[in-house]
Structures are given as C-alpha cells and as structure tokens.
Coordinates of C-alpha atoms in Angstrom, one line a residue:
Chain A
M20 CA 46.3 -1.9 -0.7
L21 CA 43.2 -1.0 -2.9
T22 CA 39.8 -1.6 -1.4
L23 CA 37.0 -2.9 -3.8
L24 CA 33.4 -2.6 -2.7
F25 CA 30.6 -4.5 -4.4
L26 CA 27.1 -3.1 -3.8
G27 CA 23.7 -4.7 -4.3
R28 CA 23.7 -7.9 -6.4
L29 CA 27.4 -7.5 -7.3
E30 CA 28.1 -8.7 -3.7
D31 CA 26.7 -12.1 -4.7
V32 CA 28.6 -12.2 -7.9
A33 CA 31.8 -11.2 -6.2
G34 CA 31.2 -13.6 -3.3
G35 CA 31.3 -10.9 -0.7
P36 CA 30.9 -7.1 -0.2
E37 CA 34.6 -6.2 -0.2
R38 CA 37.9 -7.3 -1.5
H39 CA 41.4 -5.9 -0.8
V40 CA 44.1 -6.1 -3.5
D41 CA 47.7 -5.2 -3.5
V42 CA 48.7 -2.9 -6.3
A43 CA 52.2 -1.9 -7.1
A44 CA 51.1 1.2 -9.1
P45 CA 47.7 2.8 -9.9
V46 CA 45.6 0.5 -12.1
T47 CA 42.9 0.9 -14.7
L48 CA 39.4 -0.7 -14.8
S49 CA 40.7 -3.2 -17.4
Q50 CA 43.6 -4.2 -15.2
I51 CA 41.3 -4.7 -12.2
C52 CA 38.9 -6.7 -14.3
A53 CA 41.7 -9.0 -15.5
Q54 CA 41.9 -10.3 -12.0
F55 CA 38.2 -11.2 -11.8
D56 CA 36.4 -14.1 -13.3
A57 CA 34.5 -13.6 -16.5
D58 CA 31.1 -13.1 -15.0
L59 CA 32.1 -10.5 -12.5
A60 CA 34.4 -8.7 -15.0
A61 CA 31.4 -8.5 -17.4
Q62 CA 29.0 -7.1 -14.9
I63 CA 31.6 -4.6 -13.5
S64 CA 32.2 -3.4 -17.1
D65 CA 28.6 -3.1 -17.9
P66 CA 27.5 0.5 -18.6
T67 CA 24.7 0.2 -16.1
T68 CA 27.3 -0.3 -13.3
K69 CA 28.5 3.0 -12.0
I70 CA 31.9 3.3 -10.4
A71 CA 32.9 5.6 -7.4
L72 CA 36.5 6.3 -6.7
N73 CA 36.9 7.4 -3.1
G74 CA 33.2 8.3 -3.0
V75 CA 33.1 10.2 -6.3
I76 CA 31.4 8.8 -9.4
V77 CA 34.0 8.5 -12.2
A78 CA 33.2 7.8 -15.9
G79 CA 35.3 6.9 -18.9
D80 CA 38.7 5.4 -18.7
D81 CA 40.9 8.3 -17.6
W82 CA 41.1 7.3 -14.0
R83 CA 43.5 5.1 -12.0
A84 CA 43.0 3.6 -8.6
G85 CA 46.0 3.0 -6.4
D86 CA 47.2 2.2 -2.9
G87 CA 44.9 3.5 -0.2
D88 CA 42.0 4.1 -2.7
E89 CA 38.5 2.8 -2.4
L90 CA 36.7 1.7 -5.5
A91 CA 33.0 1.0 -5.3
F92 CA 31.0 -0.8 -8.0
L93 CA 27.3 0.3 -8.0
P94 CA 24.8 -1.7 -10.0
P95 CA 21.3 -0.2 -10.8
V96 CA 19.5 0.9 -7.7
S97 CA 16.2 -0.2 -6.3
G98 CA 15.2 1.9 -3.3
G99 CA 12.0 3.3 -1.9
Chain B
M10 CA 13.2 23.6 6.1
R11 CA 14.9 20.5 4.8
D12 CA 15.0 17.3 6.9
V13 CA 16.8 14.4 5.1
R14 CA 17.8 11.4 7.1
L15 CA 19.0 7.8 6.8
I16 CA 17.3 5.8 9.6
E17 CA 19.1 2.7 10.9
R18 CA 16.3 1.4 13.2
D19 CA 12.5 0.9 13.0
F20 CA 10.9 4.4 13.3
D21 CA 7.4 5.7 13.9
P22 CA 6.2 7.6 10.8
S23 CA 3.2 9.1 12.6
R24 CA 5.5 10.7 15.2
E25 CA 7.6 12.1 12.4
M26 CA 4.5 13.4 10.7
A27 CA 3.2 15.0 13.9
Q28 CA 6.5 16.9 14.3
F29 CA 6.6 17.9 10.7
S30 CA 3.0 19.2 10.7
A31 CA 3.6 21.1 13.9
A32 CA 6.6 22.7 12.4
H33 CA 4.6 23.7 9.3
D34 CA 1.2 24.5 10.7
A35 CA 1.0 27.7 8.7
A36 CA 1.7 26.1 5.4
G37 CA -1.9 25.2 4.5
G38 CA -1.3 21.7 3.2
I39 CA 1.0 18.7 3.7
V40 CA 1.3 15.8 1.4
S41 CA 3.0 12.7 2.6
F42 CA 4.0 9.3 1.2
L43 CA 4.7 6.4 3.5
G44 CA 6.1 3.2 2.1
Q45 CA 5.9 0.0 4.2
V46 CA 7.4 -3.4 3.7
R47 CA 5.0 -5.6 1.8
R48 CA 4.0 -9.0 3.1
E49 CA 4.4 -10.8 -0.2
A50 CA 6.5 -10.9 -3.4
G51 CA 4.5 -12.4 -6.2
D52 CA 3.2 -15.6 -4.6
A53 CA 5.8 -15.8 -1.9
A54 CA 5.5 -14.5 1.7
V55 CA 8.3 -12.0 2.5
D56 CA 9.7 -12.4 6.0
M57 CA 12.5 -9.9 5.7
L58 CA 13.6 -7.0 3.5
E59 CA 17.1 -5.4 3.6
L60 CA 18.1 -2.1 2.3
R61 CA 21.8 -1.2 1.7
H62 CA 23.2 2.2 0.9
F63 CA 26.6 3.6 0.0
G64 CA 27.8 6.1 2.6
P65 CA 29.6 8.7 0.5
L66 CA 26.7 9.1 -2.0
T67 CA 23.3 8.1 -0.5
V68 CA 22.6 11.0 1.9
P69 CA 24.3 13.7 -0.3
G70 CA 22.1 12.4 -3.2
M71 CA 18.9 12.6 -1.1
E72 CA 19.9 16.2 0.0
A73 CA 20.5 17.3 -3.6
L74 CA 17.1 15.8 -4.6
A75 CA 15.3 17.7 -1.7
D76 CA 17.1 20.9 -2.8
R77 CA 15.9 20.3 -6.4
A78 CA 12.3 20.1 -5.1
L79 CA 12.7 23.2 -2.9
A80 CA 14.2 25.1 -5.8
H81 CA 11.3 24.2 -8.2
W82 CA 8.2 24.3 -6.1
P83 CA 7.3 27.0 -3.5
L84 CA 7.5 24.7 -0.5
A85 CA 7.6 25.6 3.2
G86 CA 9.4 22.4 4.0
V87 CA 10.5 19.0 2.8
M88 CA 11.2 15.8 4.8
A89 CA 12.7 12.7 3.3
L90 CA 13.4 9.7 5.7
H91 CA 14.7 6.4 4.4
R92 CA 15.3 3.2 6.3
V93 CA 18.4 1.1 5.8
G94 CA 19.2 -2.3 7.3
Q95 CA 16.9 -5.3 7.8
M96 CA 13.1 -4.7 8.1
R97 CA 10.0 -6.9 8.8
P98 CA 6.7 -6.8 6.9
G99 CA 4.7 -3.7 7.9
D100 CA 7.9 -1.7 8.9
A101 CA 8.2 1.8 7.5
I102 CA 10.8 2.0 4.6
V103 CA 10.4 5.5 3.4
L104 CA 8.5 8.6 4.5
V105 CA 8.4 11.8 2.4
A106 CA 6.4 14.9 3.3
C107 CA 6.1 18.3 1.5
A108 CA 4.4 21.3 3.1
A109 CA 3.2 24.1 0.8
R110 CA 0.7 27.0 0.7
H111 CA -0.9 25.4 -2.4
R112 CA -1.7 21.8 -2.3
R113 CA -0.9 21.1 -5.9
D114 CA 2.7 22.1 -5.3
A115 CA 2.9 19.7 -2.3
F116 CA 1.4 16.8 -4.3
A117 CA 3.8 17.3 -7.2
A118 CA 6.9 17.6 -5.1
A119 CA 6.1 14.5 -3.0
D120 CA 5.4 12.6 -6.2
F121 CA 8.7 13.8 -7.7
L122 CA 10.7 12.9 -4.6
M123 CA 9.3 9.4 -4.5
D124 CA 9.9 8.7 -8.2
H125 CA 13.5 9.7 -7.7
L126 CA 14.0 7.8 -4.4
K127 CA 12.7 4.7 -6.1
S128 CA 15.0 4.7 -9.1
R129 CA 17.7 7.3 -8.6
A130 CA 18.7 7.3 -5.0
W131 CA 21.7 5.0 -3.9
F132 CA 19.8 2.2 -2.3
W133 CA 19.8 -1.5 -3.1
K134 CA 17.0 -3.7 -1.8
R135 CA 16.7 -7.5 -1.3
E136 CA 13.9 -9.6 -0.1
H137 CA 14.0 -12.8 1.9
T138 CA 11.3 -15.5 1.2
A139 CA 11.3 -19.2 1.8
A140 CA 13.4 -19.4 -1.4
G141 CA 16.1 -17.3 0.2
W142 CA 17.4 -13.8 -0.5
R143 CA 16.7 -12.1 -3.9
W144 CA 18.0 -8.7 -5.0
I145 CA 15.3 -6.4 -6.4
E146 CA 15.9 -5.2 -9.9
P147 CA 14.7 -1.8 -11.1
R148 CA 11.5 -1.9 -13.1
D149 CA 10.8 -0.3 -16.5
E150 CA 7.8 1.3 -14.8
D151 CA 10.1 3.1 -12.4
R152 CA 12.1 4.5 -15.3
A153 CA 8.9 5.6 -17.0
D154 CA 7.8 7.4 -13.8
L155 CA 11.1 9.2 -13.7
A156 CA 10.9 10.4 -17.3
R157 CA 7.9 12.6 -16.2
W158 CA 10.3 15.0 -14.4
A159 CA 12.9 15.5 -17.1
H160 CA 11.8 19.2 -17.3
I161 CA 12.7 19.9 -13.7
P162 CA 16.2 21.4 -13.5
Chain C
M26 CA -11.9 -0.1 3.5
R27 CA -13.7 3.2 3.5
D28 CA -13.5 5.5 6.4
V29 CA -15.4 8.8 5.9
R30 CA -16.2 11.0 8.9
L31 CA -17.3 14.5 9.8
I32 CA -15.4 15.6 12.9
E33 CA -16.9 18.0 15.4
R34 CA -13.9 18.6 17.7
D35 CA -10.1 19.1 17.2
F36 CA -8.5 15.8 16.2
D37 CA -5.0 14.4 16.0
P38 CA -4.2 13.6 12.3
S39 CA -1.0 11.7 13.2
R40 CA -3.1 9.3 15.4
E41 CA -5.5 8.8 12.6
M42 CA -2.6 8.2 10.2
A43 CA -1.1 5.7 12.6
Q44 CA -4.3 3.7 12.7
F45 CA -4.8 3.9 8.9
S46 CA -1.2 2.8 8.2
A47 CA -1.5 -0.1 10.7
A48 CA -4.7 -1.3 9.0
H49 CA -3.0 -1.1 5.6
D50 CA 0.5 -2.3 6.3
A51 CA 0.4 -4.7 3.4
A52 CA -0.6 -2.1 0.8
G53 CA 2.9 -0.9 -0.1
G54 CA 2.2 2.8 -0.1
I55 CA 0.0 5.4 1.6
V56 CA -0.4 9.0 0.3
S57 CA -2.0 11.5 2.7
F58 CA -3.0 15.1 2.5
L59 CA -3.4 17.2 5.7
G60 CA -4.9 20.6 5.6
Q61 CA -4.4 22.9 8.5
V62 CA -5.9 26.3 9.4
R63 CA -3.7 29.0 8.1
R64 CA -2.5 31.9 10.2
E65 CA -3.2 34.6 7.8
A66 CA -5.6 35.7 5.0
G67 CA -3.9 38.0 2.7
D68 CA -2.3 40.5 5.1
A69 CA -4.7 39.9 8.0
A70 CA -4.1 37.4 10.8
V71 CA -6.8 34.8 11.0
D72 CA -7.8 34.0 14.6
M73 CA -10.7 31.7 13.8
L74 CA -12.1 29.6 11.0
E75 CA -15.5 28.1 10.9
L76 CA -16.8 25.3 8.7
R77 CA -20.4 24.7 8.2
H78 CA -22.0 21.7 6.5
F79 CA -25.5 20.5 5.5
G80 CA -26.5 17.3 7.4
P81 CA -28.5 15.5 4.7
L82 CA -25.9 16.0 1.9
T83 CA -22.4 16.5 3.3
V84 CA -21.5 13.0 4.5
P85 CA -23.4 11.1 1.8
G86 CA -21.5 13.3 -0.8
M87 CA -18.2 12.5 0.8
E88 CA -19.0 8.8 0.8
A89 CA -20.0 8.9 -2.8
L90 CA -16.8 10.6 -3.6
A91 CA -14.7 8.0 -1.8
D92 CA -16.6 5.3 -3.6
R93 CA -15.8 6.9 -6.9
A94 CA -12.1 6.8 -6.0
L95 CA -12.4 3.2 -4.9
A96 CA -14.1 2.3 -8.2
H97 CA -11.5 4.0 -10.4
W98 CA -8.2 3.2 -8.7
P99 CA -7.1 -0.1 -7.3
L100 CA -6.9 1.1 -3.7
A101 CA -6.7 -1.0 -0.5
G102 CA -8.3 1.8 1.5
V103 CA -9.5 5.4 1.6
M104 CA -9.9 7.7 4.6
A105 CA -11.5 11.1 4.4
L106 CA -11.9 13.1 7.6
H107 CA -13.3 16.7 7.6
R108 CA -13.7 19.0 10.5
V109 CA -16.7 21.2 11.0
G110 CA -17.3 23.9 13.5
Q111 CA -14.9 26.6 14.8
M112 CA -11.1 26.1 14.5
R113 CA -8.0 27.9 15.5
P114 CA -4.9 28.5 13.3
G115 CA -2.9 25.2 13.2
D116 CA -5.9 23.0 13.8
A117 CA -6.4 20.2 11.3
I118 CA -9.3 20.8 8.8
V119 CA -9.1 17.9 6.5
L120 CA -7.2 14.6 6.3
V121 CA -7.3 12.3 3.3
A122 CA -5.3 9.1 3.0
C123 CA -5.2 6.5 0.2
A124 CA -3.5 3.1 0.5
A125 CA -2.5 1.3 -2.7
R126 CA -0.1 -1.3 -4.0
H127 CA 1.2 1.1 -6.6
R128 CA 2.1 4.6 -5.3
R129 CA 0.9 6.4 -8.5
D130 CA -2.6 5.2 -7.8
A131 CA -2.5 6.4 -4.2
F132 CA -1.1 9.8 -5.4
A133 CA -3.8 10.2 -8.0
A134 CA -6.7 9.2 -5.7
A135 CA -5.6 11.5 -2.9
D136 CA -5.2 14.4 -5.4
F137 CA -8.7 13.6 -6.8
L138 CA -10.3 13.5 -3.4
M139 CA -8.8 16.8 -2.3
D140 CA -9.8 18.7 -5.5
H141 CA -13.4 17.5 -5.0
L142 CA -13.5 18.1 -1.2
K143 CA -12.3 21.7 -1.9
S144 CA -14.9 22.6 -4.5
R145 CA -17.6 20.0 -4.6
A146 CA -18.3 18.8 -1.1
W147 CA -21.0 20.6 0.9
F148 CA -18.9 22.8 3.1
W149 CA -19.0 26.5 3.6
K150 CA -16.0 28.2 5.2
R151 CA -15.6 31.6 6.9
E152 CA -12.6 33.3 8.4
H153 CA -12.4 35.7 11.3
T154 CA -9.8 38.4 11.3
A155 CA -9.6 41.9 13.0
A156 CA -12.1 43.0 10.3
G157 CA -14.7 40.4 11.4
W158 CA -16.1 37.3 9.7
R159 CA -15.8 36.8 6.0
W160 CA -17.2 33.9 3.9
I161 CA -14.7 32.3 1.6
E162 CA -15.7 32.2 -2.0
P163 CA -14.7 29.4 -4.4
R164 CA -11.7 30.3 -6.5
D165 CA -11.3 29.8 -10.3
E166 CA -8.2 27.8 -9.5
D167 CA -10.4 25.3 -7.7
R168 CA -12.7 24.9 -10.6
A169 CA -9.7 24.4 -12.9
D170 CA -8.3 21.7 -10.6
L171 CA -11.6 19.9 -10.7
A172 CA -11.8 19.9 -14.5
R173 CA -8.7 17.6 -14.6
W174 CA -10.9 14.7 -13.3
A175 CA -13.8 15.0 -15.8
H176 CA -12.8 11.6 -17.3
I177 CA -13.3 9.8 -14.0
P178 CA -16.8 8.2 -13.9
Chain D
M27 CA -45.1 25.7 8.5
L28 CA -42.3 25.7 6.0
T29 CA -38.7 25.8 7.2
L30 CA -36.1 27.8 5.1
L31 CA -32.4 27.2 5.7
F32 CA -29.7 29.6 4.4
L33 CA -26.3 28.1 4.2
G34 CA -22.9 29.9 3.9
R35 CA -23.0 33.6 3.0
L36 CA -26.8 33.4 2.3
E37 CA -27.1 33.4 6.1
D38 CA -25.7 36.9 6.2
V39 CA -28.0 38.0 3.3
A40 CA -31.0 36.5 5.0
G41 CA -30.1 37.9 8.4
G42 CA -30.0 34.4 9.9
P43 CA -29.6 30.7 9.2
E44 CA -33.3 29.8 9.4
R45 CA -36.8 31.2 8.7
H46 CA -40.2 29.7 9.3
V47 CA -43.1 30.7 7.1
D48 CA -46.7 29.7 7.1
V49 CA -48.0 28.4 3.8
A50 CA -51.6 27.7 3.1
A51 CA -50.7 25.5 0.1
P52 CA -47.5 24.2 -1.5
V53 CA -45.5 27.1 -3.0
T54 CA -43.1 27.6 -5.9
L55 CA -39.6 29.2 -5.7
S56 CA -41.1 32.4 -7.3
Q57 CA -43.8 32.6 -4.6
I58 CA -41.2 32.2 -1.9
C59 CA -38.9 34.8 -3.4
A60 CA -41.8 37.2 -3.6
Q61 CA -41.6 37.4 0.2
F62 CA -37.9 38.2 0.2
D63 CA -36.2 41.5 -0.3
A64 CA -34.7 42.0 -3.8
D65 CA -31.1 41.1 -2.9
L66 CA -32.0 37.8 -1.2
A67 CA -34.4 36.9 -3.9
A68 CA -31.8 37.6 -6.5
Q69 CA -29.2 35.4 -4.8
I70 CA -31.6 32.6 -4.1
S71 CA -32.7 32.6 -7.8
D72 CA -29.1 32.6 -9.0
P73 CA -28.2 29.5 -10.9
T74 CA -25.1 29.0 -8.7
T75 CA -27.4 28.5 -5.7
K76 CA -28.6 24.9 -5.3
I77 CA -31.8 24.1 -3.6
A78 CA -32.5 21.0 -1.4
L79 CA -36.1 20.0 -0.6
N80 CA -36.1 17.8 2.5
G81 CA -32.4 17.0 1.9
V82 CA -32.7 16.2 -1.8
I83 CA -31.3 18.5 -4.5
V84 CA -34.1 19.8 -6.8
A85 CA -33.7 21.6 -10.1
G86 CA -36.0 23.4 -12.5
D87 CA -39.4 24.7 -11.5
D88 CA -41.5 21.5 -11.1
W89 CA -41.4 21.3 -7.4
R90 CA -43.5 22.8 -4.6
A91 CA -42.7 23.1 -0.9
G92 CA -45.5 23.0 1.6
D93 CA -46.3 22.6 5.3
G94 CA -43.7 20.5 7.2
D95 CA -41.1 20.7 4.4
E96 CA -37.6 21.9 4.8
L97 CA -36.1 24.0 1.9
A98 CA -32.3 24.7 2.0
F99 CA -30.5 27.2 -0.1
L100 CA -27.0 26.2 -0.8
P101 CA -24.6 28.8 -2.3
P102 CA -21.3 27.8 -3.9
V103 CA -19.2 25.7 -1.5
S104 CA -15.7 26.3 -0.2
G105 CA -14.5 23.4 1.8
G106 CA -11.1 21.7 2.4

C-alpha cells in the first residue's frame, strides 16, 4: 500500500488529507496522477507543488513510489 | 544556543522571552518578533486560525534556518518557536528572538528568520470566518521580502 | 498608543512585553529590543553601570522620537522604556517595542528608535570596573547607524 | 545666584555635578568660562557640548544667563 498525503489546500482538492492506494509495482508521478481527477492531477503536477518521498523532497521524474512508501504533496507554504 | 520548537498548545511568549533573556544576559541586546493571530481578515472577523505542518520537514527546516543565521551573524543565541494546530485571535503564532553583542546583528537576524518562516518554512495556514475555512496563499510581498537575503549563504 | 517612560528601579521587561502584547493583540506583529547591562567592558568585568539623564530634556526628547516613528510608520503602538540610575550586570537598560500590522514596519521603527536612543537621547552612561568609573563616549558606529535615518522627517 | 549643571563626563572635569555662582548682571558664555580653569572652559566651549538655559537648548552667543537661571552643559550623549 502507498500512502498519499495532501497538505494545505490540496487537502480540499483531494477531499481529505490522506489516501491509500494499492500498487503492484513502484509507480511514477504520471501513473499516480492518472488515478486522480483532472483538477487534482493538474495541481499535483504544478511546479509550485513540491513532493516528498518518505520525508525527502524529490524533483524531476527519476523516482518511483511503491508499497510501504509515503508520498506527500506540498503546495506553496504560508506560515508565520 | 539554538532553541527551535514546534508548539502544540497555547504558549506564553513573555515567559519564553524571560527565559531567553536570562540565558543571554551578557549579550547586550535581544531583538524579538512576536506574531499573534489577527482579529480580522479583510472585512471579516476571524474566529479561528489553523496551522498545519509536515513532520519530516518542518522542524529540520527551522533548525537549518536557525543554523544559517548563527553561521552568518555573530549571535549569542537564537530562539524560534512556532505554533501548530488551532488558535484563537490574540494567541501567539510565532516567536523569534536573537541575542547579540551588537544590536544591528540581532535586528538583521530576526528579520531574516521571520521572512523565511513566513514564506519558506513548511507551514500551511487557514482562517475561519463566518464564510468558513479559507487557506492562506503566499503573497508576492513575502517573496519580495525573501529576495533581500539571497546573499546569505 | 504611545508609552514612554523613564524607569528609576530595576524592572521586568517580560512583564512589560506581556502587557504591551495584550494591548496590541490585533496588530499582527510586535518587534522588541531589550538591552541589558553587559558583564564586561573590553577585558574588564563591569560590576556597575550608571545612567544619568537631564530632567527637562530626556523624556520630552524620547516622546518626540516616538512621535516621529508613529508619524512615519503605520504602527498600532510604540513603547520606549529607559532605565536611569545604577544598574548591575544583567539588569534591563532599555526596552523598545513596536506593534504593526506589517512586520517590516515594526522592524524598521524599532531599529530607528534604538539608533536614536543610543546616540541622540539625553543619557550619559558610565561603567564601574576594578579600575574605577569611566564615562562611555559615543562611538563612530553609532553616528553611522543614525545617518541611515536622515530621510525620516 | 546662577546654577551651573555639568552632565556626563563634564561632572568629573568640573569636580562635581553642580556649581552656584553669584552674578551681578546676566552673563555670556565667555564671561562664565573666564571663571573656569582652562580645561573646563575648553570643554564647555567645544561645539560638541550643548547648552540648555532653563531646560531649553540655546545656540550661538545671543543669550545671557542671570540670577535664578539654570545653565546645563551637556556633552555628547551615550545612552541605550
């Protein structure tokens, strides 16, 4: 099972802070997005959205997320 | 001395400042910034504010930021406390303090820390008004503030 | 709100800050500067510091300075407290706080107030070490700090 | 009687924070300085020393201080 976390406003777009998906083999961002509706897929793929795989920021396309992994989608921050 | 903490419950910034200034009473000067939950958003009254974080990144990011300040300015100490969870108007959100022998260093470092906590640290903020919850988007002004520090390694 | 005071006895800056932040909990941000008596002067241990003022000019000058800050920056409030008399290492000498909706205004105003309190307000300072009392002379650095604000009416 | 106040390090130069002098008629700075030793007179006349007559800063030479007045000599400040 792959855990997906949606931070900030992505929680509203995804309809909740967390999803769990079964993956037979490690998947790419495109393969994950293919399971989302168009709006969520677009926001997840937006360059302002950062992605953390097991708590480490990843960039580009050379990563895969598989069973037991946690993938977090981090929209632009607004702290302080 | 570096004191970086996420705070889950309402805290007393004046007590934190008393402890920090007692620990740094030889420093000469201490600059602090205290952010409190505002009572209004535009024309609407805010009755609650919520701050979310991301466990694996938020505190390590704040620690790296404090280390950057300590490496650049001659500081005796840095404190950076940030609330998460749900807050009421008037509650403390963020408290930053920098102690230094020379006050200009303390001012610059506190200013630097706040600009980064506002637009680089891993926090997401939403406000509740009569119209419901609304996520706060980063502002262009915050990005412009940040650009002032591009020369700090 | 303007709160300008000369303080004759040791005071608790964290209590003053607690009152100021409670009075300005809708402001968004509060920047403070706290100056404390240092423990050493060069290589010598300081065991006492004394601050003198001149009654007819010192408080009116501090009030005029606070008014200048209030006129230039959109501030919700300004506090400027300054000790006089004899102090021990670690005692609070000066506490400045500025509350504002936008934190950059609060930072600038507090920085402005401190630069002027250091080199324009009517205070004279002397330190006591094993070598006796020594009056503190203004430093070139203080004058340079002040020049940054020449554009503020 | 005219009261003279010496602030900051001028107190050490004057040998005390305060002096009282009898004046028959209002006097100028030069006339006051004539009663001081050379070192104090020089420091009092230095342009970095400000002078307050009854609590108001005066400049130039067009003032006189007489009976009942208070004249304060204010060297460069060092606060904060």
